[in-house]
Each structure stands twice: as structure tokens, then as C-alpha cells.
Coordinates of N, CA, C and O in Angstrom, one line a residue:
X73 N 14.3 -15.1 -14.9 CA 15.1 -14.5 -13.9 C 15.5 -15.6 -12.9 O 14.8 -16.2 -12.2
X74 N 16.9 -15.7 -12.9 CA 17.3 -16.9 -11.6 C 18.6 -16.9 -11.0 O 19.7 -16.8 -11.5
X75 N 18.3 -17.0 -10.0 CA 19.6 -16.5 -8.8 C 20.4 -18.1 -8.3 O 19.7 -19.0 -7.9
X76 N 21.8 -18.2 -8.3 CA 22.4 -19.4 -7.7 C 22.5 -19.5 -6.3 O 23.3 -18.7 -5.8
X77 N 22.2 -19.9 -5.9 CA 22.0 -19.4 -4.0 C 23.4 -20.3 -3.3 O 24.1 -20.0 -2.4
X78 N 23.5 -21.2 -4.0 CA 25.0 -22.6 -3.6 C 23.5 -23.6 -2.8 O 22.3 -23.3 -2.9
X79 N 24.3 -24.8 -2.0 CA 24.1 -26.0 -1.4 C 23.9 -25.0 0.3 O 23.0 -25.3 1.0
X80 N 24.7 -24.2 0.5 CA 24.9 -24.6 2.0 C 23.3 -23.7 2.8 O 23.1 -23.6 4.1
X81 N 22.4 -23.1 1.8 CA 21.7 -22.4 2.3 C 20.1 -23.3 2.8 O 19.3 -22.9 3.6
X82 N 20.2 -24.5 2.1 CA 19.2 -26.3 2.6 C 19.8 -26.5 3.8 O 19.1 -26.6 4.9
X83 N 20.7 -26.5 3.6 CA 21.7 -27.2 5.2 C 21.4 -26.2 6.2 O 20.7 -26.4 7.2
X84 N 21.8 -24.8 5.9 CA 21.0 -24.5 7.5 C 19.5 -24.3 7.9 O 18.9 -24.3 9.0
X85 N 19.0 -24.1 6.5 CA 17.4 -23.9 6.5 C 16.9 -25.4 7.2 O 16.0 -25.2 8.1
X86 N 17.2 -26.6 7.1 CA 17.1 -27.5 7.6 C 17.0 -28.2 8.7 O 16.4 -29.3 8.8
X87 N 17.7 -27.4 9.6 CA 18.3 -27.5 11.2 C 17.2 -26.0 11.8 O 17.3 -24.8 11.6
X88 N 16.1 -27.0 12.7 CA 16.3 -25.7 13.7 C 17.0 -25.2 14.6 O 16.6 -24.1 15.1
X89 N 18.6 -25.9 15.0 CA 19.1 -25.7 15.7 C 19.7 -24.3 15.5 O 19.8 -23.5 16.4
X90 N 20.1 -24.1 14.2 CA 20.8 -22.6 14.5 C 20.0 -21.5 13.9 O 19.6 -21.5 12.8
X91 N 19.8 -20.9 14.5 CA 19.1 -19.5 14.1 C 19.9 -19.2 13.4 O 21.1 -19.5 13.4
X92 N 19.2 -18.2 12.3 CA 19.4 -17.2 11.4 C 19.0 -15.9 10.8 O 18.2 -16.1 9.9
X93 N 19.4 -14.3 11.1 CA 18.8 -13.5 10.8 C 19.3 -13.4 9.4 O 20.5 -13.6 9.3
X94 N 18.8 -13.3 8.5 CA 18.9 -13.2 6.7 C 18.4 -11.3 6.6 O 17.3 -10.9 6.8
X95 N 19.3 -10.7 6.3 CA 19.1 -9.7 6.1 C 19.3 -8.9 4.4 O 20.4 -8.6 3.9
X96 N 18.0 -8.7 4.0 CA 18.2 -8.4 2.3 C 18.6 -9.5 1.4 O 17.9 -10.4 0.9
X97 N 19.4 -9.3 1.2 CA 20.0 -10.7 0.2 C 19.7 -11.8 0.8 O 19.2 -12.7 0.2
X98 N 20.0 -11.9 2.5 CA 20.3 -12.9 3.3 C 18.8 -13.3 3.6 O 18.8 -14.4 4.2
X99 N 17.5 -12.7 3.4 CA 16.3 -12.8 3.4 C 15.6 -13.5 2.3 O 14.7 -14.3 2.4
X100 N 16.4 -13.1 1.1 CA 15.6 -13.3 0.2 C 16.5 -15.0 -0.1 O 15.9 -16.0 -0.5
X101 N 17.8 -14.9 0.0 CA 18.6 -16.4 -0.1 C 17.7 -17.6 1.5 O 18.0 -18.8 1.7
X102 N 16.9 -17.0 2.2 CA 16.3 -17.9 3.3 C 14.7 -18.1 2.6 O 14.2 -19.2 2.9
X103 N 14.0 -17.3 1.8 CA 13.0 -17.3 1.3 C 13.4 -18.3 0.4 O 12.7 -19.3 0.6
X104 N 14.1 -18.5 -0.4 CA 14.2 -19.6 -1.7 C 14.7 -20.6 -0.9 O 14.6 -21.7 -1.5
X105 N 15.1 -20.8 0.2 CA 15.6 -21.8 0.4 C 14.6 -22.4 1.0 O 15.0 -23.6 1.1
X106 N 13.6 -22.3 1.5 CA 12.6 -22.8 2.4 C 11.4 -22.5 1.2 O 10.5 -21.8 1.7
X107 N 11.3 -22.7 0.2 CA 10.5 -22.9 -1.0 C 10.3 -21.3 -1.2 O 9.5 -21.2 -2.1
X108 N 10.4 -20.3 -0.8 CA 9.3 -18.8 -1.6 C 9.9 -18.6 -2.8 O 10.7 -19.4 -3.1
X109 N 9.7 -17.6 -3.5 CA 10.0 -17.3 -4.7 C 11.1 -15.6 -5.0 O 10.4 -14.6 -4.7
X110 N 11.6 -15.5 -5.2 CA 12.6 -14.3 -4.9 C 12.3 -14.2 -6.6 O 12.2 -15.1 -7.4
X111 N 12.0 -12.7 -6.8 CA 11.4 -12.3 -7.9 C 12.0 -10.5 -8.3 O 12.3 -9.6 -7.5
X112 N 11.9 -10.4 -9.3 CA 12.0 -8.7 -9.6 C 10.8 -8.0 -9.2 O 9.6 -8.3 -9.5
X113 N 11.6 -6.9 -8.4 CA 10.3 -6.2 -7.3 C 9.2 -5.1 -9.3 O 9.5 -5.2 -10.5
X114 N 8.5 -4.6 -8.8 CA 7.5 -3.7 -9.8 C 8.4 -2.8 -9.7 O 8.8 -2.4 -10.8
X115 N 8.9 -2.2 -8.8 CA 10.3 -1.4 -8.7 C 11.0 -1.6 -7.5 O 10.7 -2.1 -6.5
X116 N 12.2 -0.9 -8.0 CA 13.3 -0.8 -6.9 C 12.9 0.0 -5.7 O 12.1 1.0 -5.8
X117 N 13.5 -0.5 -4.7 CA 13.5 0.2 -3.4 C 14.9 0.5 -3.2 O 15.9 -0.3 -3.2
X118 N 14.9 2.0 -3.0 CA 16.6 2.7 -2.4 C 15.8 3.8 -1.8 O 14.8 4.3 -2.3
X119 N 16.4 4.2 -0.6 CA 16.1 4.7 0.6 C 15.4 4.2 1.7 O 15.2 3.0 1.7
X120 N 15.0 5.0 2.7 CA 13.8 4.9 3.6 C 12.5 4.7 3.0 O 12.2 5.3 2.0
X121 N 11.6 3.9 3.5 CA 10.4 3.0 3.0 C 9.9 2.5 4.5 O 10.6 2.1 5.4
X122 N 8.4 2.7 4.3 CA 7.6 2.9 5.7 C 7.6 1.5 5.4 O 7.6 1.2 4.2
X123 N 7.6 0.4 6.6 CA 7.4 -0.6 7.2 C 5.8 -1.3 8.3 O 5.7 -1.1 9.5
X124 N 5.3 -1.7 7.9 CA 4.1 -2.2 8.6 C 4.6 -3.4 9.3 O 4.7 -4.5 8.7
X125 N 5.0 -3.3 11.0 CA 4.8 -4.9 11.4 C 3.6 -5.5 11.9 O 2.8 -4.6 12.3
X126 N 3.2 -6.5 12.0 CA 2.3 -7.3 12.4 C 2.3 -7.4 13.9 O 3.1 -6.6 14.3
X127 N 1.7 -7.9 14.9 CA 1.5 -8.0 16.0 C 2.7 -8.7 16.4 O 3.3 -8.1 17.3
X128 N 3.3 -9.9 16.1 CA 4.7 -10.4 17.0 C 5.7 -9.2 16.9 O 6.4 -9.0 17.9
X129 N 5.7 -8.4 16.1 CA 6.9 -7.3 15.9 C 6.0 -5.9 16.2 O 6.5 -4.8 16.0
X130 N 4.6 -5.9 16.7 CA 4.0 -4.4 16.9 C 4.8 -3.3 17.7 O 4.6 -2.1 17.7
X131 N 5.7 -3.9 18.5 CA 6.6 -2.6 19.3 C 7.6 -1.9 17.9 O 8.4 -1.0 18.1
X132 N 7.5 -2.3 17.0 CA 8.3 -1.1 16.7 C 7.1 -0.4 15.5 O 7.7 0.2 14.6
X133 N 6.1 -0.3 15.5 CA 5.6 0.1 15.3 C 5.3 0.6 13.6 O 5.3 -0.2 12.7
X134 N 5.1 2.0 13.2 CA 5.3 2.5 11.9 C 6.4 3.3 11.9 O 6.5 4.5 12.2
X135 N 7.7 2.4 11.3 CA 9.1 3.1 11.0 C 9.4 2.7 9.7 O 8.9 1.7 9.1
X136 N 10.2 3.6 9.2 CA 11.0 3.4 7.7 C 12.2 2.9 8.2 O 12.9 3.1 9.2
X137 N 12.4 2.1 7.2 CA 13.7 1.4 7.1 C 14.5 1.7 5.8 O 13.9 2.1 4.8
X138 N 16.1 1.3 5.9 CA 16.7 1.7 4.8 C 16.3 0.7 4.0 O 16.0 -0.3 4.7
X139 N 16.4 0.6 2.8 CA 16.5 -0.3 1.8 C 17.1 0.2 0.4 O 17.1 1.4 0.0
X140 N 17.8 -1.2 -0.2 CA 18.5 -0.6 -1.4 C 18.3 -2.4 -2.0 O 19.1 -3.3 -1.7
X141 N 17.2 -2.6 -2.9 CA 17.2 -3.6 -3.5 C 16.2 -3.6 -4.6 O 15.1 -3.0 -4.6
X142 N 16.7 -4.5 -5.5 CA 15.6 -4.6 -6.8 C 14.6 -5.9 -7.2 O 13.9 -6.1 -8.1
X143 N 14.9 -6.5 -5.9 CA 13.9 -7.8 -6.1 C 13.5 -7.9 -4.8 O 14.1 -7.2 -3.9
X144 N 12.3 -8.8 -4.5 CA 11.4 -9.0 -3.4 C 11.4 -10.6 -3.4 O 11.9 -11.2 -4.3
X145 N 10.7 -11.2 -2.0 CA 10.6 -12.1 -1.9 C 9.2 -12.4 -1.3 O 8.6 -11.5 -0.7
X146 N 8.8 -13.4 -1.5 CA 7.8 -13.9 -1.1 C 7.7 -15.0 0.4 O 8.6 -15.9 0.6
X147 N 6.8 -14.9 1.1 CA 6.8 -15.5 2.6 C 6.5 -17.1 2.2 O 5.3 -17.4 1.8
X148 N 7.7 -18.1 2.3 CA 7.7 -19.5 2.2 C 6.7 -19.5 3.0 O 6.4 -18.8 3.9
X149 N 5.8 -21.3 2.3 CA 4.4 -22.0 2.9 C 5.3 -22.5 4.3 O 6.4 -22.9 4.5
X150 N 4.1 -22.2 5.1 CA 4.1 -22.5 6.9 C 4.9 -21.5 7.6 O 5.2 -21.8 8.8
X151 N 5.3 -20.4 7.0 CA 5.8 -19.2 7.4 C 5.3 -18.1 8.1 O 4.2 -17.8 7.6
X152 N 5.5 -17.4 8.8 CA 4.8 -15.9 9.5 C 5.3 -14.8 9.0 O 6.3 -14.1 9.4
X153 N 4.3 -14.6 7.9 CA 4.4 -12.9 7.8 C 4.6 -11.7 8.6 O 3.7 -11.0 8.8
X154 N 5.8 -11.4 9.2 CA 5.7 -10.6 10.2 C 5.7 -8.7 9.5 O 5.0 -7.9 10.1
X155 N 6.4 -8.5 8.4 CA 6.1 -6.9 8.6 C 5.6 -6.9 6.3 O 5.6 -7.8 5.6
X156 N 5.3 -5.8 6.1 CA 4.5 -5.8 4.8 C 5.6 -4.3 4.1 O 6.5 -3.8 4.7
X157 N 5.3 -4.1 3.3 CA 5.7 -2.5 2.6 C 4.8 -2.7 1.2 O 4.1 -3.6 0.7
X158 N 5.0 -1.9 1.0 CA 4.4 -1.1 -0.8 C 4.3 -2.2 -1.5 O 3.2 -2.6 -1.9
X159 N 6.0 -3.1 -1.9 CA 6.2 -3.6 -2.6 C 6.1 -5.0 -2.2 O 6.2 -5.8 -3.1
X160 N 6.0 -5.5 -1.0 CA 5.5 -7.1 -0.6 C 5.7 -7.0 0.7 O 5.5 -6.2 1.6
X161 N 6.3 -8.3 0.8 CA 6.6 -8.7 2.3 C 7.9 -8.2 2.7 O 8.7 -7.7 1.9
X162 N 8.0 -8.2 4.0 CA 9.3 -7.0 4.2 C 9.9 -8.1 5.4 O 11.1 -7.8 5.8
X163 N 9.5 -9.0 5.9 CA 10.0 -9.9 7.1 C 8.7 -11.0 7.6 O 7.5 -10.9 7.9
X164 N 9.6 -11.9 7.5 CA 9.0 -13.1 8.3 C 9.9 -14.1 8.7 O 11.2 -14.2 8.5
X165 N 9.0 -15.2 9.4 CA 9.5 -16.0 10.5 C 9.2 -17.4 10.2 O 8.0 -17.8 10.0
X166 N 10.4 -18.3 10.2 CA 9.8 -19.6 10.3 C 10.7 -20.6 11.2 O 11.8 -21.1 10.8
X167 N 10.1 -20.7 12.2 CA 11.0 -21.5 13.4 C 12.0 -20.4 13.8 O 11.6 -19.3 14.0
X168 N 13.2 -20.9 14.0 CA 14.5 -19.9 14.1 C 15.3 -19.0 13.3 O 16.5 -18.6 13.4
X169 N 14.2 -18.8 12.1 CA 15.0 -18.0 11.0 C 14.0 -17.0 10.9 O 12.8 -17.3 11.1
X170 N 14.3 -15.9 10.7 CA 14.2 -14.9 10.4 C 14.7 -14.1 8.9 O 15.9 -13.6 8.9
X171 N 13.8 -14.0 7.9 CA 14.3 -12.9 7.0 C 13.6 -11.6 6.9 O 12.4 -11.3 7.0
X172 N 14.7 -10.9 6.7 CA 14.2 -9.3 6.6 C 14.7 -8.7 5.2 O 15.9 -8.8 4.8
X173 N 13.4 -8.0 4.5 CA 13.9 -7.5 3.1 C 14.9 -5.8 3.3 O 15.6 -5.2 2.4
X174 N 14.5 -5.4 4.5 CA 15.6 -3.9 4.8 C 16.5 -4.1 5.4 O 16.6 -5.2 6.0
X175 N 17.3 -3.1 5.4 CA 18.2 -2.8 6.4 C 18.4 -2.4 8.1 O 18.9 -1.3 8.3
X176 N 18.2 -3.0 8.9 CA 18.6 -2.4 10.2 C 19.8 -2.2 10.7 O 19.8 -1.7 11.8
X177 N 20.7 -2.4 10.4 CA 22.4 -2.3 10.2 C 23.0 -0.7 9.7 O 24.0 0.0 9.7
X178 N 22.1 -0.6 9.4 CA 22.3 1.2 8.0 C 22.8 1.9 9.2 O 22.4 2.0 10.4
X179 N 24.2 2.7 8.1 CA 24.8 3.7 9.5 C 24.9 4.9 7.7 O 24.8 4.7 6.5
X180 N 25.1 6.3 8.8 CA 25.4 6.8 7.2 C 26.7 6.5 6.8 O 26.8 6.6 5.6
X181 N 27.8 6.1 7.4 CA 28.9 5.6 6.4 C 28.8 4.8 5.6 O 29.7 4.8 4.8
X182 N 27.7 3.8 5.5 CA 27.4 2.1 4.9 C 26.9 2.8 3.8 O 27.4 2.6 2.7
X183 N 25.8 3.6 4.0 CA 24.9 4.4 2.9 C 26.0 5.3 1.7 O 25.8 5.3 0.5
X184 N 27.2 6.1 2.4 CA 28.5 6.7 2.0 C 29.3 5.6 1.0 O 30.2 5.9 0.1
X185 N 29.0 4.6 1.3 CA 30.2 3.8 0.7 C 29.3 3.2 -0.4 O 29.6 3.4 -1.6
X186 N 28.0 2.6 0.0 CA 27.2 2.2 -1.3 C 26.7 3.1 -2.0 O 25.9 2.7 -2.9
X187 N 27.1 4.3 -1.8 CA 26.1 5.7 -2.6 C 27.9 6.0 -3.5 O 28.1 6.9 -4.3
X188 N 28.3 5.5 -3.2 CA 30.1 5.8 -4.3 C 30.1 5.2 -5.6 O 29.0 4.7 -6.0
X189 N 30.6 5.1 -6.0 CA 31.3 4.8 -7.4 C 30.4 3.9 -8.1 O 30.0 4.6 -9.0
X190 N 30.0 2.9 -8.3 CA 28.8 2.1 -8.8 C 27.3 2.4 -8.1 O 26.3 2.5 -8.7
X191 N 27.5 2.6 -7.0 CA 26.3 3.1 -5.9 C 25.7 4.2 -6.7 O 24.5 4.1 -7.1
X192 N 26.6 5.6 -7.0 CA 26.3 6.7 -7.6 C 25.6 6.3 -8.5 O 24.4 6.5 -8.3
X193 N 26.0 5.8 -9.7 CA 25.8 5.1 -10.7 C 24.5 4.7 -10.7 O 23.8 5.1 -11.7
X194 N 23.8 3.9 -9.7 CA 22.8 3.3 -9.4 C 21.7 4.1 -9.0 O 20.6 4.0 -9.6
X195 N 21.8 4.8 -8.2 CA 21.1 6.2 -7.6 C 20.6 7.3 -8.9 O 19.5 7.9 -8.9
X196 N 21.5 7.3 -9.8 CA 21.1 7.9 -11.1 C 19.8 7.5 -11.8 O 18.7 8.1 -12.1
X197 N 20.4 6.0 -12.3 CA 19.7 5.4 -12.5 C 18.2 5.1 -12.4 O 17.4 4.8 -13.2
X198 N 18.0 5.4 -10.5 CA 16.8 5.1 -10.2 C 16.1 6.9 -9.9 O 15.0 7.0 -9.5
X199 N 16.8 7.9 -10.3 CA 16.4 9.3 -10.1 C 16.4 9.6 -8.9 O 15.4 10.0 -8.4
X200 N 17.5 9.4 -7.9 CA 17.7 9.6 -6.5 C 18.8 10.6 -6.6 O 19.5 10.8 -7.5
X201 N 18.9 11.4 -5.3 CA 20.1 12.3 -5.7 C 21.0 11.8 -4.3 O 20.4 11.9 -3.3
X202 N 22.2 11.4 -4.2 CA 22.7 10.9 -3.8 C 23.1 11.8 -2.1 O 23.0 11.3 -1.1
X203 N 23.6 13.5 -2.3 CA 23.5 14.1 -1.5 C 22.1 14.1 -0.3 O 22.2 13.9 0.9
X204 N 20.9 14.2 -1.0 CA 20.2 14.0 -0.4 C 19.8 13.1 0.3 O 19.1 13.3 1.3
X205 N 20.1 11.9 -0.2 CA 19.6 10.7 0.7 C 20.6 10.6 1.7 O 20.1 10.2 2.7
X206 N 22.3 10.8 1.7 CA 23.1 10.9 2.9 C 22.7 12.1 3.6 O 23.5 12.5 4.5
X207 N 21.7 12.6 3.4 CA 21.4 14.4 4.0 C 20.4 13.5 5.1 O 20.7 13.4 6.3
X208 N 19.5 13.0 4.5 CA 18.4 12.1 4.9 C 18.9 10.6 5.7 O 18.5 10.5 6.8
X209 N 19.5 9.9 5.4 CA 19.9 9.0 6.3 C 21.0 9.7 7.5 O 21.3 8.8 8.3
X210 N 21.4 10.5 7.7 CA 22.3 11.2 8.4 C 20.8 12.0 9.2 O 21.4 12.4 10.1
X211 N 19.8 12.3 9.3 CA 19.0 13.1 9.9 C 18.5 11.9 10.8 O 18.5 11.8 12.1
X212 N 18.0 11.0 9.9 CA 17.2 9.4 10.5 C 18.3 8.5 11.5 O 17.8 7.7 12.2
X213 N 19.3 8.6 11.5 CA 20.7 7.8 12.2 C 20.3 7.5 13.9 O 20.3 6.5 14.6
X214 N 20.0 8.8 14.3 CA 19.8 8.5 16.1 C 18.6 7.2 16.5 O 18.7 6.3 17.3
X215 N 17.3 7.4 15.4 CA 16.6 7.2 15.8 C 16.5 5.5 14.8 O 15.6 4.7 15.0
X216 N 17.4 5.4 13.8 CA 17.6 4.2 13.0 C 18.7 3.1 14.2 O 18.6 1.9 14.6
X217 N 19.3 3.9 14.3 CA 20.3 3.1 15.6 C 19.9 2.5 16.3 O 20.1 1.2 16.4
X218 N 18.7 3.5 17.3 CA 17.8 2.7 18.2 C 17.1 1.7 17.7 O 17.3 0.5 18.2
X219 N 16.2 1.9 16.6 CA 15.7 0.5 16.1 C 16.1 -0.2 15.7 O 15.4 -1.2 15.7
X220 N 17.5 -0.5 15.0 CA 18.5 -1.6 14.5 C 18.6 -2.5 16.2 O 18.1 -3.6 16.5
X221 N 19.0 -2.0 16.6 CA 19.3 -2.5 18.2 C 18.4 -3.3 18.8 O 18.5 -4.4 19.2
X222 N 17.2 -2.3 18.7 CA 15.9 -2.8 19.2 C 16.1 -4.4 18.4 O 16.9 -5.3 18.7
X223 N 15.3 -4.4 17.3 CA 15.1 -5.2 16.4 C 16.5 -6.3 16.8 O 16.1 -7.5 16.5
X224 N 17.4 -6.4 17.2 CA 18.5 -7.6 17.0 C 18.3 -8.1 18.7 O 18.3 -9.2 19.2
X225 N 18.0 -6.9 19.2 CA 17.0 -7.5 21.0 C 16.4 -8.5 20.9 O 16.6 -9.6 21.5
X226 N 15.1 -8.0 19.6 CA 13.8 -9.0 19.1 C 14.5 -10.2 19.0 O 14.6 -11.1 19.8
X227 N 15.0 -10.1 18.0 CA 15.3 -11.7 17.7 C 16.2 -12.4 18.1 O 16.3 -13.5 17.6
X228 N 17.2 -11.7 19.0 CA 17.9 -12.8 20.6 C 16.9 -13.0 21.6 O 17.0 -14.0 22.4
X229 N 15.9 -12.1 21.8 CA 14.5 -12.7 22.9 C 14.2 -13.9 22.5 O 14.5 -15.1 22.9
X230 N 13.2 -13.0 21.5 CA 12.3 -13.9 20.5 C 12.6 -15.2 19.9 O 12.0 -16.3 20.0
X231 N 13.7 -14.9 19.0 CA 13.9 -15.9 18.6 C 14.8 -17.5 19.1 O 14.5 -18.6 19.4
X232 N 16.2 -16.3 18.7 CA 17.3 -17.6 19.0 C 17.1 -18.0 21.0 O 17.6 -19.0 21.4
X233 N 16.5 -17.2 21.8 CA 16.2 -17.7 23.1 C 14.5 -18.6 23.3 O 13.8 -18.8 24.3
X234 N 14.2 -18.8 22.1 CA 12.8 -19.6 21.8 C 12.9 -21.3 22.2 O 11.9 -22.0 22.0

């Protein structure tokens, strides 16, 4: 199993000067690039999935987050494990980068547009019914909002103001 990531993801991994939040792909393309291993999950994750953070991230406490992916990644050496799920590591921290394996960005239109035409497709595949999870991320939205927000607070505090 092997993913092309390009050249330019060394170059920023390299510099602590510029922060970077890696979200999903963008997590798992910061995990390979800083040595971890990006791997096929035991299963896929699509929908909401309870999140455990660790003490740097304990204000947000026990929330689900959206997710829609079929591989995981592993927390590169000299890294901070910051949050866990079912299937591995869900976020960590090394200097000014930040990867996260979910979504905090999820609106239900985003979930609308990936739940269409190949999305559908995919949702089948994994025995999801598509109505329902826009029934379900449309119920979760007020309180997903707030924590997307929250969470991009964290890491303009936290991070890139470090």
C-alpha cells in the first residue's frame, strides 16, 4: 500500500517557521512526512466517531467528530499524541504542526456534496444510509460549528502564537 505525497511536504515539515494544521489527508500527508506510517485503517471511518483528547486539548473534552476516511496514521517519533479513537491516533503535535485525522470544518452542505454521486456510492459500500447521516450531521451542526471554531482558536493560541 503506498501513497505519493510530492517533494513539497519535507520542505514545510522542515521549517518550524510556518505552522500547519493538516487536516485528514492533510494529517496523514504531515505524519509521513515527519517519518509515521499512513496505513489502511481495520476499517473505515464515515460519520461521527467519539474522540478522546489528551490533557493539551482536554477542553474539548468527549466529542465526535466527522470523519470520512479509510486509512490511519500513526504519531511520528518525538511527537505528541494529542487525541485517540477506536481506530488509532486521531491528532497530534510536533512543534508547529498539527495533524488531525477528522473533520472540524464539516458543515452539512460539505457532508451533501461528499454524500452525492461517488460519495453515495461509497456510503453503500460501507452500509451507511446516506439520508440518515445528513439527518444526523444536520442535528450535530450547532454544536459541531462551535467546536470547529473552538478547535482553530486552539491552534492560533496554542500553536502558531507559540
Amino acid at each position: 500500500y503506498e501513497i505519493t505525497y510530492g517533494d513539497w511536504s519535507s520542505d514545510v515539515c522542515s521549517s518550524d517557521l510556518v505552522p500547519a494544521l493538516g487536516i485528514c489527508f492533510g494529517g496523514q500527508m504531515l505524519s509521513h512526512a515527519l517519518g509515521g506510517r499512513v496505513e489502511r485503517a481495520a476499517e473505515p471511518e464515515v460519520g461521527w466517531f467519539s474522540v478522546d483528547f489528551g490533557p493539551e486539548m482536554a477542553e474539548f473534552g468527549d466529542f465526535s467528530w466527522f470523519q470520512w476516511h479509510y486509512d490511519r496514521f500513526t504519531v511520528p517519533s518525538g511527537a505528541e499524541e494529542l487525541a485517540v479513537g477506536a481506530q488509532g491516533p486521531q491528532a497530534f503535535r510536533l512543534g508547529r504542526l498539527v495533524g488531525l485525522q477528522f473533520h472540524p470544518e464539516v458543515t452539512p452542505a460539505i457532508v451533501e456534496r461528499w454524500s452525492s454521486g461517488p460519495g453515495a456510492d461509497e456510503l453503500e459500500r460501507v452500509g451507511l444510509d446516506r439520508a440518515a447521516l445528513l439527518s444526523d450531521t444536520t442535528a450535530r451542526a450547532p454544536r459541531a460549528r462551535d467546536a470547529g471554531r473552538a478547535l482553530v482558536d486552539w491552534f492560533v493560541a496554542h500553536v502558531v502564537n507559540s
